[in-house]
Short mmCIF file of C-alpha atoms and ligand atoms in Angstrom, two decimals:
data_model
loop_
_atom_site.label_atom_id
_atom_site.label_comp_id
_atom_site.label_asym_id
_atom_site.label_seq_id
_atom_site.Cartn_x
_atom_site.Cartn_y
_atom_site.Cartn_z
CA MET C 20 -22.05 -109.10 -16.38
CA GLY C 21 -23.94 -109.56 -19.62
CA ARG C 22 -23.81 -107.16 -22.52
CA ARG C 23 -25.69 -103.86 -21.97
CA LYS C 24 -27.84 -102.04 -24.50
CA PHE C 25 -27.23 -98.30 -24.79
CA ARG C 26 -28.59 -96.20 -27.62
CA TYR C 27 -26.29 -93.25 -28.27
CA SER C 28 -28.62 -90.50 -29.46
CA ALA C 29 -27.08 -88.41 -32.23
CA PHE C 30 -28.43 -85.42 -30.35
CA GLY C 31 -26.68 -86.48 -27.20
CA LEU C 32 -23.35 -87.04 -28.97
CA LEU C 33 -23.55 -83.70 -30.74
CA LEU C 34 -24.53 -81.84 -27.60
CA LEU C 35 -21.86 -83.55 -25.49
CA ALA C 36 -19.21 -82.71 -28.07
CA PHE C 37 -20.45 -79.11 -28.08
CA TRP C 38 -20.42 -78.91 -24.30
CA ILE C 39 -16.95 -80.41 -24.03
CA LEU C 40 -15.63 -77.89 -26.56
CA GLY C 41 -17.56 -75.09 -24.91
CA SER C 42 -16.44 -75.98 -21.43
CA GLY C 43 -13.10 -74.24 -21.90
CA CYS C 44 -14.27 -71.58 -19.46
CA SER C 45 -12.64 -71.84 -16.08
CA PRO C 46 -15.42 -70.79 -13.75
CA ALA C 47 -14.33 -68.92 -10.66
CA GLY C 48 -16.53 -68.40 -7.66
CA SER C 49 -17.09 -71.06 -5.04
CA SER C 50 -14.31 -73.34 -3.77
CA VAL C 51 -15.36 -76.24 -5.94
CA HIS C 52 -14.78 -74.01 -9.00
CA ASP C 53 -11.36 -72.93 -7.78
CA ASP C 54 -10.26 -76.53 -7.42
CA PRO C 55 -7.06 -76.85 -9.51
CA ALA C 56 -7.84 -80.53 -9.99
CA LEU C 57 -10.75 -79.78 -12.34
CA THR C 58 -8.97 -81.33 -15.29
CA GLU C 59 -9.64 -84.32 -17.52
CA THR C 60 -9.52 -87.55 -15.54
CA PRO C 61 -10.30 -91.05 -16.74
CA ALA C 62 -13.64 -92.30 -15.46
CA PRO C 63 -13.11 -94.84 -12.64
CA GLN C 64 -13.50 -98.14 -14.41
CA PRO C 65 -16.61 -100.11 -13.39
CA GLU C 66 -15.33 -103.51 -12.28
CA THR C 67 -15.18 -104.43 -15.95
CA ALA C 68 -15.88 -101.97 -18.78
CA GLN C 69 -19.10 -103.33 -20.27
CA PRO C 70 -18.80 -105.59 -23.28
CA SER C 71 -20.27 -103.89 -26.33
CA ASP C 72 -21.60 -104.97 -29.70
CA GLU C 73 -19.98 -104.19 -33.05
CA THR C 74 -21.41 -100.63 -32.89
CA GLY C 75 -19.68 -99.99 -29.55
CA ARG C 76 -23.00 -100.15 -27.72
CA PRO C 77 -23.18 -101.97 -24.36
CA GLU C 78 -25.47 -104.96 -24.65
CA LYS C 79 -27.51 -104.80 -21.39
CA PRO C 80 -29.38 -101.63 -20.27
CA ILE C 81 -27.27 -99.42 -18.05
CA VAL C 82 -28.85 -99.03 -14.60
CA LEU C 83 -28.55 -95.42 -13.42
CA GLY C 84 -29.49 -94.41 -9.88
CA PHE C 85 -30.42 -90.71 -9.81
CA SER C 86 -30.86 -88.73 -6.58
CA GLN C 87 -32.89 -85.67 -7.52
CA LEU C 88 -32.87 -82.92 -4.87
CA GLY C 89 -36.54 -81.95 -5.02
CA SER C 90 -39.43 -80.48 -7.01
CA GLU C 91 -39.23 -76.87 -5.74
CA SER C 92 -39.41 -74.99 -9.04
CA ASP C 93 -40.41 -75.11 -12.71
CA TRP C 94 -36.72 -75.44 -13.49
CA ARG C 95 -36.48 -78.58 -11.33
CA LEU C 96 -39.58 -80.13 -12.88
CA ALA C 97 -38.12 -79.54 -16.35
CA ASN C 98 -34.80 -80.99 -15.22
CA THR C 99 -36.46 -84.16 -13.92
CA LYS C 100 -38.54 -84.51 -17.09
CA SER C 101 -35.43 -84.12 -19.24
CA ILE C 102 -33.65 -86.87 -17.30
CA GLN C 103 -36.63 -89.26 -17.51
CA GLU C 104 -37.13 -88.67 -21.25
CA ALA C 105 -33.42 -88.99 -22.01
CA ALA C 106 -33.20 -92.27 -20.07
CA GLN C 107 -36.14 -93.61 -22.07
CA GLU C 108 -34.55 -92.50 -25.34
CA ALA C 109 -31.17 -93.98 -24.42
CA GLY C 110 -32.58 -97.30 -23.16
CA VAL C 111 -31.17 -96.62 -19.69
CA THR C 112 -32.94 -98.15 -16.68
CA LEU C 113 -33.50 -95.11 -14.43
CA LEU C 114 -34.04 -95.39 -10.66
CA LEU C 115 -35.01 -91.81 -9.69
CA GLU C 116 -35.45 -90.81 -6.04
CA ASN C 117 -36.81 -87.35 -5.13
CA ALA C 118 -35.28 -86.09 -1.86
CA GLU C 119 -37.65 -83.10 -1.50
CA GLN C 120 -34.71 -80.83 -0.48
CA SER C 121 -33.38 -83.22 2.19
CA GLN C 122 -29.66 -84.03 1.99
CA GLU C 123 -30.19 -86.96 4.39
CA LYS C 124 -32.72 -88.45 1.97
CA GLN C 125 -30.15 -88.06 -0.80
CA PHE C 126 -27.65 -90.01 1.27
CA GLN C 127 -30.28 -92.73 1.87
CA ALA C 128 -31.04 -92.91 -1.85
CA ILE C 129 -27.36 -93.26 -2.75
CA ARG C 130 -26.88 -96.03 -0.16
CA SER C 131 -29.88 -97.80 -1.68
CA PHE C 132 -28.34 -97.50 -5.16
CA ILE C 133 -25.09 -98.98 -3.79
CA ARG C 134 -27.00 -101.90 -2.25
CA GLN C 135 -28.73 -102.45 -5.60
CA LYS C 136 -25.31 -102.40 -7.32
CA VAL C 137 -26.37 -99.89 -9.99
CA ASP C 138 -23.89 -99.20 -12.78
CA VAL C 139 -23.70 -95.42 -12.34
CA ILE C 140 -24.96 -92.95 -9.72
CA ALA C 141 -25.95 -89.38 -10.57
CA VAL C 142 -26.84 -86.78 -7.95
CA ALA C 143 -28.08 -83.18 -7.93
CA PRO C 144 -26.66 -82.10 -4.55
CA VAL C 145 -29.13 -79.92 -2.63
CA ILE C 146 -26.29 -78.15 -0.81
CA GLN C 147 -22.53 -78.04 -1.44
CA SER C 148 -21.17 -79.33 1.86
CA GLY C 149 -21.11 -82.75 3.54
CA TRP C 150 -20.67 -85.00 0.50
CA GLU C 151 -17.20 -86.52 1.08
CA PRO C 152 -18.31 -89.58 3.18
CA ILE C 153 -21.15 -90.76 0.93
CA LEU C 154 -19.09 -90.24 -2.23
CA LYS C 155 -16.34 -92.33 -0.63
CA GLU C 156 -18.89 -95.12 -0.02
CA ALA C 157 -19.80 -95.05 -3.73
CA LYS C 158 -16.13 -95.10 -4.71
CA GLN C 159 -15.42 -98.01 -2.38
CA ALA C 160 -18.32 -99.86 -4.02
CA GLY C 161 -16.70 -99.20 -7.42
CA ILE C 162 -19.69 -97.17 -8.66
CA PRO C 163 -18.84 -94.02 -10.67
CA VAL C 164 -20.71 -90.81 -9.76
CA ILE C 165 -21.90 -88.00 -12.03
CA LEU C 166 -22.74 -84.60 -10.44
CA SER C 167 -25.82 -83.10 -12.10
CA ASP C 168 -26.80 -79.43 -11.92
CA ARG C 169 -25.11 -78.37 -8.66
CA ALA C 170 -21.58 -78.69 -7.29
CA VAL C 171 -20.14 -80.27 -4.15
CA ASP C 172 -17.37 -78.94 -1.94
CA VAL C 173 -14.85 -81.81 -1.85
CA THR C 174 -11.05 -81.74 -1.81
CA ASP C 175 -10.76 -85.12 -3.55
CA THR C 176 -12.29 -84.56 -7.01
CA SER C 177 -11.66 -88.20 -7.91
CA LEU C 178 -14.85 -88.87 -5.91
CA TYR C 179 -16.88 -87.94 -8.99
CA VAL C 180 -16.27 -88.46 -12.70
CA THR C 181 -17.75 -85.21 -14.03
CA PHE C 182 -19.92 -82.25 -12.99
CA ILE C 183 -22.54 -81.44 -15.64
CA GLY C 184 -24.12 -78.11 -14.76
CA SER C 185 -24.21 -74.37 -15.28
CA ASP C 186 -21.59 -71.86 -14.26
CA PHE C 187 -23.61 -70.09 -11.57
CA TYR C 188 -20.90 -67.54 -10.88
CA GLU C 189 -21.07 -66.48 -14.54
CA GLU C 190 -24.86 -66.26 -14.30
CA GLY C 191 -24.43 -63.81 -11.40
CA VAL C 192 -21.91 -61.83 -13.43
CA LYS C 193 -24.36 -61.62 -16.35
CA ALA C 194 -27.07 -60.33 -14.00
CA GLY C 195 -24.68 -57.70 -12.64
CA LYS C 196 -23.58 -56.63 -16.11
CA TYR C 197 -27.20 -56.21 -17.20
CA LEU C 198 -27.88 -54.00 -14.17
CA LEU C 199 -24.77 -51.86 -14.74
CA ASP C 200 -25.99 -51.25 -18.27
CA LYS C 201 -29.64 -50.73 -17.35
CA MET C 202 -28.80 -48.20 -14.60
CA ARG C 203 -25.88 -46.59 -16.43
CA ASP C 204 -27.49 -43.15 -16.40
CA ALA C 205 -29.63 -43.56 -13.25
CA PRO C 206 -28.83 -41.02 -10.51
CA GLY C 207 -26.89 -42.50 -7.54
CA ARG C 208 -27.77 -44.68 -4.60
CA ILE C 209 -29.50 -47.57 -6.30
CA ARG C 210 -31.07 -49.70 -3.59
CA ILE C 211 -31.18 -53.40 -4.45
CA VAL C 212 -32.96 -56.28 -2.70
CA GLU C 213 -31.97 -59.88 -3.31
CA LEU C 214 -34.03 -63.07 -3.08
CA ALA C 215 -31.41 -65.78 -2.59
CA GLY C 216 -31.86 -69.49 -3.26
CA THR C 217 -31.41 -72.41 -0.88
CA VAL C 218 -28.81 -71.57 1.78
CA GLY C 219 -25.56 -73.44 1.10
CA SER C 220 -26.46 -74.43 -2.46
CA SER C 221 -23.89 -73.78 -5.18
CA PRO C 222 -26.27 -71.74 -7.39
CA SER C 223 -27.15 -69.45 -4.50
CA ILE C 224 -23.56 -69.02 -3.30
CA ASP C 225 -22.10 -68.46 -6.75
CA ARG C 226 -24.88 -66.32 -8.26
CA GLY C 227 -24.69 -64.01 -5.27
CA LYS C 228 -20.89 -63.80 -5.50
CA GLY C 229 -20.82 -63.22 -9.27
CA PHE C 230 -23.43 -60.46 -8.94
CA ARG C 231 -21.61 -58.71 -6.08
CA ASP C 232 -18.20 -58.93 -7.76
CA THR C 233 -19.68 -57.32 -10.87
CA ILE C 234 -21.65 -54.41 -9.37
CA ARG C 235 -18.80 -53.49 -7.00
CA SER C 236 -17.57 -51.03 -9.63
CA ARG C 237 -20.58 -48.79 -8.82
CA ALA C 238 -20.11 -47.45 -5.29
CA ASP C 239 -23.68 -46.10 -5.37
CA PHE C 240 -25.19 -49.59 -5.83
CA ALA C 241 -26.27 -50.99 -2.44
CA ILE C 242 -27.82 -54.38 -1.63
CA VAL C 243 -29.99 -53.12 1.21
CA ARG C 244 -31.73 -56.46 1.93
CA SER C 245 -30.94 -60.06 1.08
CA ALA C 246 -32.72 -63.16 2.35
CA PRO C 247 -33.13 -66.80 1.27
CA ALA C 248 -36.46 -67.83 -0.26
CA ASP C 249 -35.48 -71.40 -1.18
CA PHE C 250 -36.12 -71.05 -4.94
CA THR C 251 -39.92 -71.27 -4.41
CA LEU C 252 -42.71 -68.94 -5.54
CA GLU C 253 -44.41 -68.96 -2.16
CA LYS C 254 -41.32 -67.98 -0.21
CA GLY C 255 -40.32 -65.45 -2.85
CA LYS C 256 -43.66 -63.70 -2.36
CA ALA C 257 -43.48 -63.81 1.44
CA VAL C 258 -39.90 -62.49 1.65
CA MET C 259 -40.51 -59.74 -0.92
CA LYS C 260 -43.60 -58.66 1.05
CA GLU C 261 -41.39 -58.38 4.15
CA PHE C 262 -38.78 -56.36 2.25
CA LEU C 263 -41.46 -53.88 1.11
CA GLN C 264 -42.88 -53.58 4.62
CA LYS C 265 -39.49 -53.06 6.27
CA GLU C 266 -37.86 -50.72 3.76
CA PRO C 267 -38.63 -47.00 4.34
CA GLU C 268 -39.19 -46.71 0.61
CA PRO C 269 -39.39 -49.29 -2.21
CA PRO C 270 -36.08 -50.56 -3.64
CA GLN C 271 -35.29 -49.70 -7.27
CA VAL C 272 -34.04 -53.22 -8.11
CA LEU C 273 -34.85 -56.86 -7.28
CA PHE C 274 -32.25 -59.54 -8.08
CA ALA C 275 -33.93 -62.96 -7.77
CA HIS C 276 -31.79 -66.12 -7.94
CA ASN C 277 -34.55 -67.89 -9.86
CA ASP C 278 -37.78 -67.27 -11.77
CA ASP C 279 -40.14 -68.86 -9.24
CA MET C 280 -39.05 -66.42 -6.53
CA ALA C 281 -39.29 -63.53 -9.03
CA LEU C 282 -42.86 -64.57 -9.91
CA GLY C 283 -43.79 -64.64 -6.24
CA ALA C 284 -42.16 -61.25 -5.72
CA ILE C 285 -44.19 -59.80 -8.60
CA GLU C 286 -47.38 -60.75 -6.76
CA ALA C 287 -46.12 -59.02 -3.59
CA ILE C 288 -45.04 -55.91 -5.53
CA GLU C 289 -48.43 -55.59 -7.23
CA GLU C 290 -50.30 -56.15 -3.95
CA ALA C 291 -48.26 -53.22 -2.59
CA GLY C 292 -49.59 -51.06 -5.43
CA LEU C 293 -46.26 -50.89 -7.27
CA ARG C 294 -45.42 -51.74 -10.90
CA PRO C 295 -42.92 -54.65 -11.31
CA GLY C 296 -40.47 -53.99 -14.14
CA LYS C 297 -41.10 -50.26 -13.91
CA ASP C 298 -41.04 -49.03 -10.29
CA ILE C 299 -38.75 -51.96 -9.46
CA VAL C 300 -36.34 -53.37 -12.08
CA ILE C 301 -36.43 -57.17 -11.86
CA ILE C 302 -33.59 -59.45 -12.91
CA SER C 303 -34.09 -63.20 -12.63
CA ILE C 304 -32.31 -66.44 -13.51
CA ASP C 305 -33.53 -69.68 -15.16
CA GLY C 306 -35.49 -68.72 -18.30
CA THR C 307 -38.81 -70.52 -17.76
CA ARG C 308 -41.74 -69.84 -20.06
CA SER C 309 -43.63 -68.20 -17.15
CA ALA C 310 -40.80 -65.71 -16.68
CA PHE C 311 -40.76 -64.98 -20.40
CA GLU C 312 -44.51 -64.33 -20.31
CA LYS C 313 -43.95 -61.80 -17.51
CA MET C 314 -41.17 -60.23 -19.58
CA THR C 315 -43.57 -59.77 -22.52
CA GLU C 316 -45.85 -57.94 -20.05
CA GLY C 317 -42.90 -55.75 -18.98
CA LYS C 318 -42.96 -57.13 -15.43
CA ILE C 319 -39.49 -58.72 -15.56
CA ASN C 320 -36.68 -56.79 -17.28
CA ALA C 321 -34.08 -59.51 -17.85
CA VAL C 322 -33.75 -63.27 -17.45
CA ILE C 323 -30.37 -65.02 -17.34
CA GLU C 324 -30.79 -68.47 -18.84
CA CYS C 325 -29.92 -71.55 -16.76
CA ASN C 326 -30.36 -74.72 -18.79
CA PRO C 327 -32.29 -77.56 -17.03
CA LEU C 328 -32.29 -79.88 -20.05
CA LEU C 329 -29.33 -81.92 -18.82
CA GLY C 330 -30.87 -85.36 -19.45
CA PRO C 331 -29.21 -86.17 -22.79
CA MET C 332 -25.77 -85.22 -21.45
CA ILE C 333 -26.18 -87.30 -18.30
CA MET C 334 -27.19 -90.36 -20.28
CA GLN C 335 -24.37 -89.76 -22.76
CA ALA C 336 -21.88 -89.46 -19.91
CA ALA C 337 -23.18 -92.69 -18.32
CA GLY C 338 -22.71 -94.47 -21.62
CA GLU C 339 -19.17 -93.11 -22.01
CA ILE C 340 -18.31 -94.22 -18.48
CA MET C 341 -19.61 -97.73 -19.13
CA GLN C 342 -17.45 -97.85 -22.25
CA GLY C 343 -14.43 -96.93 -20.12
CA HIS C 344 -13.99 -93.58 -21.89
CA THR C 345 -12.42 -90.44 -20.37
CA LEU C 346 -14.73 -87.50 -19.61
CA PRO C 347 -13.94 -83.83 -18.87
CA LYS C 348 -14.22 -82.99 -15.16
CA ARG C 349 -16.57 -80.12 -15.96
CA ILE C 350 -19.28 -79.87 -18.64
CA VAL C 351 -21.03 -76.47 -18.85
CA PRO C 352 -24.22 -76.04 -20.92
CA PRO C 353 -24.58 -73.13 -23.35
CA GLU C 354 -26.75 -70.33 -21.92
CA SER C 355 -27.93 -66.85 -22.98
CA VAL C 356 -29.27 -63.60 -21.55
CA PHE C 357 -32.77 -62.46 -22.53
CA THR C 358 -34.15 -58.94 -22.04
CA GLU C 359 -37.73 -57.71 -22.19
CA GLU C 360 -37.10 -56.40 -25.71
CA MET C 361 -36.33 -59.97 -26.86
CA ALA C 362 -39.08 -61.76 -24.92
CA ALA C 363 -41.91 -61.70 -27.46
CA LYS C 364 -39.72 -63.34 -30.12
CA GLU C 365 -38.37 -66.04 -27.76
CA VAL C 366 -41.32 -66.91 -25.48
CA ASN C 367 -42.78 -69.56 -27.80
CA ASN C 368 -39.39 -71.24 -28.16
CA ARG C 369 -39.14 -72.01 -24.48
CA LYS C 370 -39.11 -75.74 -23.82
CA TYR C 371 -39.76 -75.43 -20.08
C1 GZL X 417 -29.78 -74.21 -11.03
C2 GZL X 417 -30.74 -75.00 -10.15
C3 GZL X 417 -31.63 -74.06 -9.41
C4 GZL X 417 -32.55 -73.25 -10.32
C5 GZL X 417 -33.78 -73.18 -9.49
O1 GZL X 417 -29.03 -75.10 -11.80
O2 GZL X 417 -30.03 -75.80 -9.22
O3 GZL X 417 -32.48 -74.83 -8.56
O4 GZL X 417 -32.05 -71.98 -10.65
C6 GZL X 417 -33.83 -74.60 -8.95
O5 GZL X 417 -34.95 -72.84 -10.17
O6 GZL X 417 -34.73 -74.72 -7.93
#
C-alpha cells in the first residue's frame, strides 16, 4: 500500500488528548459499560501500519467507511455534518452510508466497506444488540472498527478499537439530579411522564436507567407513563398527546430523552391549553439551539448536553489506528447541564 496523507488537526489532537484524560470516568449502566475489559488495548494492526512521512503523517488518504444510523433528529444531522467536515479537514476519504434507523442496512453498509477494503470502519449502532457477527466479519477482514456515538452489547470487546461517545447513564443521572433539586420543596406525589428514545438503543436504555436510579431516593416521585417516541419530533408530539388524553390529570414533569421529542411534546402541551415549563416541568437531553430557544422562552426548564461534534475525534482516532498507535477503549466527550436561567447567555454559542 502506498503512503497515505493524513492531516492531524491541532484541534483534533488537543481535543483527543482532553477526552483521553477526561475519560477516567467509569460509566455504569448498561452491560457494555459494565464490561471489565474496557481498558486500553492496542488497535488491531491494519495488515501493515501505513508508511508515514517525516512528520509521521500517512502518505495516502485514509479511506473511512462510516455507517450512520439515520437522520432522525437535529443532533444526528449535526453529528453527520461534524463527521463530513472533519473528514474534509483531515484529508480522509469518507464513504458515508445513512441506514435510516435500519440495523440491517448498517450490516449491508459494513459488508460493502469490507468488500471495498476500506482502511477503517466506523459505525453509530442504531441499537445495542446483534453486532457480534458483523464485527467478527470486519475483524476477519483485518479492518479496525470505531464505535461512534452509541454502544454495542458484545462480550468480546476486541471486536472494536474504541467507543467514542457520551456517557448516557450519566446524562440520565444529571436529569434526575436536576429534578430532585427543582422539586425539592414540592409537595409529594410528583407524577412524571417519560418520552423514551429508540427501543434497544444505548442512549435510551442508559438515560432511563440513570434517571430512575437517581430519583429513587424520593418515594413520592412516580413515572406514571413511559413510551418510546424514537427520538423524533413527530412521535414526541403524538405520544405526549396520548399521555395527556389518558392521564386523569396532567403530569407535573416530562423527562424527554432528546430535544426533538421535547419540542414535539411542547406542541402537544400547548394544544391541550397547558403551559410547558410552568404547568409541566420539562427536562430534555442533547442541547440543540432549538431547545435553548425554548428555554429562553421558559418552555423547557433544563437541557442536559450530549455532544454530537464527534467528527474530529473520529478522524483523529482513524489516524492513530493507521499509525499503529494504542487508543483508550472508551473516549467520553465533555458535556454540561444548562438550565433556563443560563439559556439566554448560552443560546448564541450553540453550534448545532
Ligand atoms: C445520543 C444520540 C441520540 C440523541 C438523539 O448520542 O445517539 O440519538 O440524543 C439522536 O437526538 O437521535
